[in-house]
Amino acid sequence: MPVTDITPDVEGRTLTVVADFAAPVDRVWQVYADPRQLEQVWGPPDYPATFVEHSLTPGGRMVYFMTSPEGEKYYGYWEVGDVEEPRRFDFADGFATDEAGTPAPELPVSRATMTFEATDGGTRLTTVSTYESAEALQQVLDMGVVEGTAGAMNQIDALLAA
């Protein structure tokens, strides 16, 4: 299992996820840079993702939906900030109401930074998501973000091996 640590810090308003992959940084970066690869790992195993918009460039936007086993669609978006390929990128990560990526105002938005660093065994991917308030972080924790993130990221090994 590549996810080695998930640490919610409600007081600090952050969720930190650390995952280690036996693949070079450039290869792990490609998982996020290619929408067809990202679709295979962004949602938990039972909630596959479909990216309808994907631009991993400064100022770019990504819009996706995850489909539940019952066929329900759950929408989300990223608004990309800085990109330092293949080392790091940051983005606003929010829930959306539709396939156009219209932000859902009642749900939290985080500011996330993904950092890709070379290790002796491959790549360490560290994601730090910062929420506007402790209550916003607690809301996504109650929604199952820890389990969903672990399930999603643990799919990356199989994709890298393919």
Short mmCIF file of N, CA and C in Angstrom, two decimals, residues 19 30 63 69 74 81 91-92 104 114 125 149 156:
data_model
loop_
_atom_site.label_atom_id
_atom_site.label_comp_id
_atom_site.label_asym_id
_atom_site.label_seq_id
_atom_site.Cartn_x
_atom_site.Cartn_y
_atom_site.Cartn_z
N ALA A 19 2.51 9.28 0.47
CA ALA A 19 2.49 8.01 -0.25
C ALA A 19 3.84 7.81 -0.93
N GLN A 30 3.14 12.01 -14.25
CA GLN A 30 2.29 11.75 -15.41
C GLN A 30 0.90 11.25 -15.02
N VAL A 63 -12.18 19.79 -14.00
CA VAL A 63 -13.54 19.50 -13.55
C VAL A 63 -13.75 18.01 -13.76
N PRO A 69 -21.65 3.48 -7.13
CA PRO A 69 -22.14 2.19 -7.64
C PRO A 69 -23.61 2.25 -8.06
N TYR A 74 -21.07 12.73 -8.38
CA TYR A 74 -20.58 13.70 -7.41
C TYR A 74 -19.50 14.52 -8.11
N GLY A 81 -3.03 26.60 -9.31
CA GLY A 81 -2.22 27.79 -9.04
C GLY A 81 -0.85 27.62 -9.67
N PHE A 91 -3.41 23.81 -5.82
CA PHE A 91 -4.72 24.02 -6.41
C PHE A 91 -5.77 24.20 -5.33
N ALA A 92 -6.83 24.92 -5.67
CA ALA A 92 -8.02 24.96 -4.84
C ALA A 92 -8.81 23.72 -5.21
N ALA A 104 -19.97 24.41 -5.23
CA ALA A 104 -21.06 24.15 -4.28
C ALA A 104 -20.77 25.00 -3.03
N MET A 114 0.65 19.48 -3.82
CA MET A 114 1.20 18.15 -4.04
C MET A 114 2.68 18.32 -4.36
N LEU A 125 5.18 11.16 -2.60
CA LEU A 125 4.17 12.18 -2.92
C LEU A 125 3.55 12.63 -1.61
N THR A 149 -9.52 8.97 0.26
CA THR A 149 -8.19 9.31 -0.25
C THR A 149 -7.27 8.11 -0.24
N ILE A 156 -2.81 3.69 -7.30
CA ILE A 156 -1.76 4.19 -8.20
C ILE A 156 -0.72 3.13 -8.50
#
